[in-house]
Amino acid sequence: MERSILEKLLAWKNSSYRKPLILKGVRQVGKTWLLKEFGRLYYENTAYFNFDEHEEYRQFFETTKDVGRLLQNLTLASGQKIVPGKTLIVFDEVQDCPKVINSMKYFCENAPQYHIACAGSLLGISLAKPSSFPVGKVNFMQIDPMTFSEFLLANGDGNLAEYLKSINTIEPIPDAFFNPLYEKLKMYYVTGGMPEPVLMWTEARDVDAMQEALSGIIGAYERDFAKHPSISEFPKISMIWKSIPSQLARENKKFLYRVVKEGARAREYEDALQWLVDARLVHKIYRSTAPGLPISAYDDLSAFKIYLADVGLLRRLAQLAPTAFGEGNRLFTEFKGALTENFVLQTLMTQFEVVPRYWSQNNPPYEVDFLIQRENDIFPIEVKSETNLSSRSLRKYKELFADKVKLRVRFSLDNLKLDDDVLNIPLFLADQTDRLIGLLV
């Protein structure tokens, strides 16, 4: 499968300031495949070490910090030459190996000519611990689920993916492209962007295998919950996870602890929720009180929404059957448009450095689904899962913050167009948001 992150990996390989790389991403998002593919394409050979499969490799790092001795042991263990610049060294499943992670400091300082990439599940959890992390001695890269554009390539629709990239004017998209893109987006809502379910669908059109793959991934995540250092947190993490479809099914999607469990309080569950955030299984989006910079200065820490890492996982967790794919707009509108909102947030997370926020006010109630920071501008975003485009909250937002609104953005099933200062982006163009905004500001 083609993954756009390969271009970032190539830039890392060629950088004069390259440091050992830590590749983060949720379980089964394709980290191992990606690094092996990167090694196959751009190096003479790949020396691959899996610290879960071969626990004995850990001993190399427990007995010495000397890079020369480590490389000698790794060379003998792999049975192949490790040549600077020509060999990609991959350390996989390093999440439970703090000494391996710590050794990156010594590789960076004493052997920068070697190309090393580390990967592991729940790395966000491991790296959140303070134990001897090599601060400033590593590069980080995040791999997220496949985007809709990557899904199109995997599905054999390279022409549609190319068309999306070629759009450089704000004008309606012809039906010859609009209609098939609309249908393919429904497919993406069903499969999501995790590589295995995408493979089951794109190669064999096997709905049962795709469903089973999604269930398997969810099951793997739920088994990971038990890896929290405090065993008492395990049921709390599980309850929050299972409450997410219910949280998103409400009109007001603000996270409520009482939806997790009657009488639940924040202080009892906030550690469990933070574990899910650190694992990047969920995204936590704070309410913003105003569109100021830095955006974090205006966070209301008591109000936030949470979304799943992947729209396909949300559909499966919500037990929405794939048959909804054939029922008109149902996938877009099901449980208050939660799939659509999750999909949009998922695409925004990969395009903008700053985590999105949302804005709301009470009495009377208004809510703008997301605020994104692009360079030093903040743009309000409304998500419409139908073709009803009335934007009451966007209007109120502009009324309150007129001097700070360069452009308002609306995602919907309507065509690409600019209405005054409202840019309407068809949902299947969500991957191109940053670029489309750039055409206008």
Coordinates of C-alpha atoms in Angstrom, one line a residue:
M1 CA 0.0 0.0 0.0
E2 CA 1.2 3.5 -0.7
R3 CA 1.7 5.6 2.4
S4 CA 2.6 9.3 2.0
I5 CA 4.7 9.1 5.2
L6 CA 7.4 7.4 3.1
E7 CA 8.3 10.8 1.8
K8 CA 8.9 12.1 5.3
L9 CA 11.0 9.0 6.0
L10 CA 13.1 9.7 2.9
A11 CA 13.6 13.3 4.1
W12 CA 14.8 12.0 7.4
K13 CA 17.2 9.6 5.7
N14 CA 18.7 12.5 3.7
S15 CA 18.8 15.1 6.5
S16 CA 22.2 16.4 7.6
Y17 CA 20.6 16.7 11.1
R18 CA 19.3 13.2 11.2
K19 CA 19.0 11.5 14.7
P20 CA 17.7 8.1 15.6
L21 CA 14.0 8.0 14.8
I22 CA 11.1 7.0 17.0
L23 CA 8.0 6.1 15.0
K24 CA 4.8 6.4 17.0
G25 CA 1.4 5.0 16.1
V26 CA -1.3 2.8 17.5
R27 CA -1.2 -0.9 17.3
Q28 CA -1.8 -2.4 13.8
V29 CA -1.5 1.0 12.0
G30 CA 1.3 -0.4 9.9
K31 CA 4.6 0.7 11.6
T32 CA 6.5 -2.5 11.1
W33 CA 5.4 -2.8 7.4
L34 CA 6.3 0.8 6.8
L35 CA 9.8 0.5 8.2
K36 CA 10.5 -2.7 6.4
E37 CA 9.2 -1.2 3.1
F38 CA 11.3 1.9 3.7
G39 CA 14.4 -0.3 4.2
R40 CA 13.6 -2.3 1.1
L41 CA 13.1 0.8 -1.1
Y42 CA 15.9 3.0 0.0
Y43 CA 18.7 0.9 1.7
E44 CA 20.9 -2.0 0.6
N45 CA 19.6 -4.1 3.6
T46 CA 17.6 -3.9 6.7
A47 CA 18.7 -5.3 10.1
Y48 CA 15.4 -6.0 11.9
F49 CA 15.2 -6.7 15.7
N50 CA 11.9 -7.4 17.4
F51 CA 12.3 -7.1 21.2
D52 CA 9.0 -8.8 21.9
E53 CA 9.6 -11.8 19.7
H54 CA 13.3 -12.1 20.8
E55 CA 13.5 -11.0 24.4
E56 CA 17.1 -12.1 24.5
Y57 CA 18.1 -9.1 22.4
R58 CA 17.3 -6.9 25.4
Q59 CA 20.3 -8.3 27.2
F60 CA 22.6 -6.6 24.7
F61 CA 21.4 -3.2 26.1
E62 CA 21.4 -4.3 29.8
T63 CA 25.1 -5.1 29.9
T64 CA 26.6 -2.2 28.0
K65 CA 26.1 1.3 26.7
D66 CA 29.1 1.1 24.4
V67 CA 27.8 1.6 20.8
G68 CA 30.6 -0.4 19.3
R69 CA 29.8 -3.5 21.4
L70 CA 26.1 -3.1 20.7
L71 CA 26.7 -3.0 17.0
Q72 CA 29.0 -6.0 17.1
N73 CA 26.3 -8.0 19.0
L74 CA 23.6 -6.9 16.7
T75 CA 25.6 -7.8 13.6
L76 CA 26.2 -11.3 14.9
A77 CA 22.6 -11.7 16.0
S78 CA 21.2 -10.6 12.6
G79 CA 23.8 -12.5 10.5
Q80 CA 24.3 -9.6 8.2
K81 CA 26.6 -6.6 7.8
I82 CA 25.5 -3.3 9.3
V83 CA 27.0 -0.6 7.1
P84 CA 26.6 3.1 7.9
G85 CA 24.2 4.8 5.5
K86 CA 23.5 1.6 3.6
T87 CA 21.8 -0.5 6.4
L88 CA 18.5 0.5 8.1
I89 CA 18.6 -0.7 11.7
V90 CA 15.0 -1.3 12.9
F91 CA 14.3 -1.8 16.6
D92 CA 10.6 -3.0 16.9
E93 CA 8.4 -3.4 19.9
V94 CA 10.6 -1.3 22.1
Q95 CA 7.8 0.0 24.4
D96 CA 8.8 -2.2 27.3
C97 CA 12.6 -1.8 26.7
P98 CA 13.6 1.6 28.4
K99 CA 17.3 0.7 28.0
V100 CA 16.9 0.3 24.2
I101 CA 15.2 3.7 24.0
N102 CA 17.8 5.2 26.3
S103 CA 20.6 3.9 24.1
M104 CA 19.4 6.2 21.3
K105 CA 21.3 9.0 23.2
Y106 CA 24.6 7.1 22.7
F107 CA 23.9 6.3 19.0
C108 CA 23.1 9.9 18.4
E109 CA 26.3 11.2 20.2
N110 CA 28.8 8.5 19.3
A111 CA 27.6 6.9 16.1
P112 CA 25.4 9.4 14.1
Q113 CA 26.4 7.8 10.8
Y114 CA 24.1 4.8 11.5
H115 CA 20.5 5.0 10.5
I116 CA 18.2 3.7 13.3
A117 CA 14.4 3.6 13.5
C118 CA 12.5 2.5 16.6
A119 CA 8.8 1.5 16.7
G120 CA 6.4 0.0 19.2
S121 CA 2.8 -0.1 20.3
L122 CA 1.8 2.1 23.2
L123 CA 5.0 4.1 22.8
G124 CA 3.1 7.2 23.8
I125 CA 2.6 5.6 27.2
S126 CA 6.2 4.5 27.5
L127 CA 7.5 8.0 26.5
A128 CA 5.2 9.7 29.0
K129 CA 7.2 8.0 31.8
P130 CA 10.2 10.1 33.1
S131 CA 12.7 7.2 33.2
S132 CA 15.9 8.2 31.4
F133 CA 14.4 9.4 28.1
P134 CA 17.0 10.6 25.6
V135 CA 15.7 14.2 25.4
G136 CA 16.9 16.1 22.3
K137 CA 18.7 13.0 20.9
V138 CA 15.9 11.5 18.7
N139 CA 13.6 12.5 15.9
F140 CA 9.9 11.7 16.2
M141 CA 7.4 10.8 13.5
Q142 CA 3.7 9.9 13.8
I143 CA 2.0 7.4 11.6
D144 CA -1.8 7.7 11.6
P145 CA -4.5 5.5 9.9
M146 CA -4.6 5.7 6.1
T147 CA -6.1 8.9 4.8
F148 CA -9.0 8.8 2.3
S149 CA -6.5 9.6 -0.5
E150 CA -4.4 6.6 0.5
F151 CA -7.5 4.5 0.7
L152 CA -8.3 5.5 -2.9
L153 CA -4.8 4.3 -4.0
A154 CA -5.2 1.0 -2.3
N155 CA -8.7 0.6 -3.8
G156 CA -7.3 1.0 -7.4
D157 CA -8.7 4.5 -7.8
G158 CA -5.4 6.3 -8.4
N159 CA -7.1 8.5 -11.0
L160 CA -9.5 9.9 -8.3
A161 CA -6.6 10.4 -5.8
E162 CA -4.7 12.3 -8.5
Y163 CA -7.7 14.4 -9.3
L164 CA -8.1 15.4 -5.6
K165 CA -4.4 16.6 -5.6
S166 CA -4.9 18.5 -8.8
I167 CA -7.7 20.8 -7.6
N168 CA -6.2 24.3 -7.5
T169 CA -9.3 26.5 -8.0
I170 CA -12.4 26.9 -5.9
E171 CA -15.1 25.8 -8.3
P172 CA -17.7 23.0 -8.4
I173 CA -16.4 19.5 -9.0
P174 CA -17.9 17.8 -12.1
D175 CA -20.4 15.0 -11.4
A176 CA -18.1 12.6 -13.2
F177 CA -15.7 12.9 -10.2
F178 CA -18.1 14.1 -7.5
N179 CA -20.4 11.0 -7.6
P180 CA -17.7 8.3 -7.5
L181 CA -15.8 10.1 -4.7
Y182 CA -19.0 10.4 -2.7
E183 CA -19.5 6.6 -3.0
K184 CA -15.9 5.8 -2.2
L185 CA -16.1 7.9 0.9
K186 CA -19.0 5.7 2.2
M187 CA -16.7 2.7 1.7
Y188 CA -14.0 4.5 3.7
Y189 CA -16.5 5.1 6.6
V190 CA -17.1 1.3 6.6
T191 CA -13.4 0.2 6.5
G192 CA -11.7 3.1 8.1
G193 CA -8.0 3.6 7.6
M194 CA -6.4 0.7 9.4
P195 CA -4.4 -1.3 6.8
E196 CA -5.7 -4.8 7.5
P197 CA -9.4 -4.0 7.1
V198 CA -8.6 -1.8 4.1
L199 CA -6.7 -4.8 2.6
M200 CA -9.6 -7.2 3.2
W201 CA -11.9 -4.9 1.4
T202 CA -9.8 -3.6 -1.5
E203 CA -8.2 -7.0 -2.4
A204 CA -11.1 -9.4 -1.9
R205 CA -14.2 -7.2 -1.3
D206 CA -14.7 -9.6 1.7
V207 CA -17.0 -7.8 4.1
D208 CA -16.9 -10.5 6.8
A209 CA -13.1 -10.6 6.8
M210 CA -13.1 -6.8 7.0
Q211 CA -15.5 -6.8 10.0
E212 CA -13.4 -9.5 11.6
A213 CA -10.2 -7.5 11.1
L214 CA -11.8 -4.5 12.8
S215 CA -13.0 -6.6 15.7
G216 CA -9.5 -8.1 16.0
I217 CA -8.0 -4.7 16.3
I218 CA -10.5 -3.5 18.9
G219 CA -9.9 -6.7 20.8
A220 CA -6.1 -6.1 20.8
Y221 CA -6.6 -2.6 22.1
E222 CA -8.9 -3.8 24.8
R223 CA -6.3 -6.4 25.9
D224 CA -3.7 -3.5 26.0
F225 CA -5.8 -1.7 28.6
A226 CA -4.6 -4.3 31.1
K227 CA -1.0 -2.9 30.6
H228 CA -1.8 0.1 32.7
P229 CA 0.6 0.1 35.7
S230 CA -2.3 0.4 38.1
I231 CA -4.6 -2.6 37.6
S232 CA -7.5 -0.7 39.2
E233 CA -7.5 1.6 36.1
F234 CA -8.2 -1.3 33.7
P235 CA -12.0 -1.4 34.1
K236 CA -12.2 2.4 34.0
I237 CA -10.2 2.6 30.7
S238 CA -12.5 -0.1 29.3
M239 CA -15.7 1.7 30.4
I240 CA -14.5 5.0 28.9
W241 CA -13.6 3.3 25.6
K242 CA -17.0 1.6 25.4
S243 CA -18.8 4.8 26.2
I244 CA -17.4 6.7 23.2
P245 CA -20.2 5.9 20.7
S246 CA -22.7 7.0 23.3
Q247 CA -20.8 10.2 24.0
L248 CA -20.7 11.0 20.3
A249 CA -24.4 10.1 19.7
R250 CA -25.6 13.1 21.7
E251 CA -26.4 16.4 20.1
N252 CA -23.9 18.1 22.5
K253 CA -20.8 15.9 22.1
K254 CA -19.1 17.4 25.2
F255 CA -17.6 14.5 27.1
L256 CA -19.6 13.6 30.2
Y257 CA -18.3 11.3 32.9
R258 CA -21.8 10.3 33.9
V259 CA -22.2 8.6 30.4
V260 CA -19.3 6.3 31.4
K261 CA -21.0 5.4 34.7
E262 CA -23.8 6.8 36.7
G263 CA -22.3 9.1 39.4
A264 CA -18.8 8.9 37.9
R265 CA -16.5 11.9 38.8
A266 CA -13.7 13.4 36.8
R267 CA -11.0 12.8 39.5
E268 CA -11.8 9.0 39.5
Y269 CA -11.6 8.6 35.7
E270 CA -9.2 11.3 34.4
D271 CA -6.1 9.1 34.7
A272 CA -7.8 6.3 32.7
L273 CA -8.9 8.8 30.0
Q274 CA -5.3 10.2 29.9
W275 CA -4.0 6.7 29.3
L276 CA -6.2 6.5 26.2
V277 CA -5.0 9.9 25.0
D278 CA -1.3 9.0 25.5
A279 CA -1.8 5.8 23.6
R280 CA -3.4 8.0 20.9
L281 CA -6.4 5.7 20.7
V282 CA -8.5 8.7 21.3
H283 CA -8.1 12.4 20.5
K284 CA -9.1 14.9 23.2
I285 CA -10.3 18.2 21.9
Y286 CA -10.7 21.1 24.4
R287 CA -13.3 23.8 24.3
S288 CA -11.8 27.2 23.4
T289 CA -13.3 30.4 24.9
A290 CA -12.0 32.7 22.1
P291 CA -9.8 32.5 18.9
G292 CA -6.6 33.9 20.4
L293 CA -2.9 32.9 20.2
P294 CA -1.5 30.8 21.6
I295 CA -4.6 28.8 21.2
S296 CA -3.9 26.8 24.4
A297 CA -4.1 29.9 26.5
Y298 CA -7.9 30.0 25.8
D299 CA -8.6 26.3 26.7
D300 CA -11.5 25.5 29.0
L301 CA -9.9 22.5 30.7
S302 CA -13.3 21.4 32.2
A303 CA -14.9 20.9 28.8
F304 CA -13.7 18.7 26.0
K305 CA -14.8 16.2 23.3
I306 CA -13.1 12.9 22.6
Y307 CA -13.0 11.1 19.2
L308 CA -11.6 7.7 18.2
A309 CA -8.3 7.4 16.2
D310 CA -10.2 5.9 13.2
V311 CA -13.7 6.3 11.8
G312 CA -13.9 2.5 10.8
L313 CA -13.1 1.6 14.4
L314 CA -15.8 3.9 15.6
R315 CA -18.4 2.4 13.2
R316 CA -17.4 -1.1 14.4
L317 CA -17.4 -0.2 18.1
A318 CA -20.8 1.4 17.6
Q319 CA -22.0 -1.9 16.0
L320 CA -23.3 -0.1 12.9
A321 CA -23.6 -2.8 10.2
P322 CA -21.8 -2.3 6.9
T323 CA -25.1 -2.6 5.1
A324 CA -25.7 1.1 5.9
F325 CA -23.2 1.7 3.1
G326 CA -26.0 1.1 0.6
E327 CA -28.6 3.2 2.3
G328 CA -28.2 6.7 0.8
N329 CA -26.8 9.2 3.2
R330 CA -27.3 7.0 6.3
L331 CA -23.6 6.5 7.1
F332 CA -23.1 10.3 7.1
T333 CA -26.1 11.1 9.3
E334 CA -26.1 8.1 11.7
F335 CA -26.1 8.9 15.4
K336 CA -26.1 12.7 14.9
G337 CA -23.4 12.6 12.3
A338 CA -20.8 11.2 14.7
L339 CA -19.0 9.2 12.0
T340 CA -18.7 12.4 9.9
E341 CA -17.4 14.5 12.7
N342 CA -14.9 11.8 13.7
F343 CA -13.7 11.5 10.1
V344 CA -13.1 15.3 9.7
L345 CA -11.2 15.5 13.0
Q346 CA -9.1 12.5 11.9
T347 CA -8.1 14.3 8.8
L348 CA -7.4 17.6 10.5
M349 CA -5.1 15.9 13.0
T350 CA -2.8 14.8 10.2
Q351 CA -2.7 18.2 8.5
F352 CA -2.2 20.8 11.3
E353 CA 0.6 20.9 13.9
V354 CA -1.7 22.3 16.6
V355 CA -4.4 20.0 17.9
P356 CA -7.9 21.4 16.9
R357 CA -10.2 22.9 19.5
Y358 CA -13.9 23.6 19.4
W359 CA -15.9 26.7 20.5
S360 CA -19.3 26.9 22.2
Q361 CA -21.4 29.2 24.3
N362 CA -24.6 28.6 26.3
N363 CA -27.9 30.7 26.6
P364 CA -28.6 30.6 23.7
P365 CA -26.5 27.6 22.7
Y366 CA -24.1 27.8 19.8
E367 CA -21.3 25.5 18.9
V368 CA -18.6 25.5 16.2
D369 CA -17.4 22.0 15.7
F370 CA -13.6 22.7 15.4
L371 CA -11.1 25.6 15.5
I372 CA -7.9 25.0 13.6
Q373 CA -4.7 27.0 13.8
R374 CA -3.0 27.5 10.4
E375 CA 0.2 29.4 10.8
N376 CA -0.9 32.4 12.9
D377 CA -4.6 32.3 11.9
I378 CA -7.5 30.5 13.5
F379 CA -10.3 29.2 11.3
P380 CA -13.7 28.0 12.5
I381 CA -15.0 24.8 11.0
E382 CA -18.5 23.4 10.9
V383 CA -19.3 19.9 9.9
K384 CA -22.6 19.1 8.2
S385 CA -23.4 15.5 7.6
E386 CA -26.3 16.4 5.2
T387 CA -26.9 19.0 2.5
N388 CA -28.7 21.3 5.0
L389 CA -26.1 24.1 5.1
S390 CA -27.7 26.6 7.5
S391 CA -24.7 27.7 9.6
R392 CA -26.3 29.5 12.6
S393 CA -23.2 28.9 14.9
L394 CA -20.8 30.0 12.2
R395 CA -22.7 33.2 11.8
K396 CA -22.7 33.8 15.6
Y397 CA -19.0 33.2 15.7
K398 CA -18.3 35.8 13.1
E399 CA -20.6 38.2 14.8
L400 CA -18.6 37.8 18.1
F401 CA -15.1 37.6 16.6
A402 CA -15.4 39.6 13.3
D403 CA -11.9 41.1 13.4
K404 CA -10.3 37.6 13.7
V405 CA -12.2 35.8 10.9
K406 CA -10.4 35.6 7.6
L407 CA -12.3 32.6 6.4
R408 CA -15.0 30.2 7.7
V409 CA -14.9 26.6 6.6
R410 CA -17.9 24.2 6.3
F411 CA -17.7 20.5 5.4
S412 CA -20.8 19.0 3.9
L413 CA -22.1 16.8 1.1
D414 CA -22.5 19.9 -1.1
N415 CA -20.1 20.9 -3.8
L416 CA -16.9 22.9 -3.5
K417 CA -17.7 26.6 -3.5
L418 CA -17.0 29.9 -1.8
D419 CA -20.1 31.7 -0.3
D420 CA -18.9 35.1 0.7
D421 CA -16.3 34.1 3.3
V422 CA -17.6 30.5 3.9
L423 CA -15.6 27.9 2.1
N424 CA -17.7 24.8 1.5
I425 CA -15.6 21.7 1.2
P426 CA -17.1 18.4 0.1
L427 CA -16.3 15.7 2.8
F428 CA -14.3 13.7 0.4
L429 CA -11.9 16.6 0.0
A430 CA -11.2 16.8 3.8
D431 CA -7.6 15.6 3.2
Q432 CA -6.9 18.7 1.1
T433 CA -8.2 21.2 3.7
D434 CA -4.8 22.9 4.4
R435 CA -4.1 23.3 0.7
L436 CA -7.6 24.6 -0.1
I437 CA -7.5 27.2 2.6
G438 CA -4.1 28.2 1.3
L439 CA -5.6 29.0 -2.1
L440 CA -7.7 31.7 -0.4
V441 CA -5.6 33.3 2.4

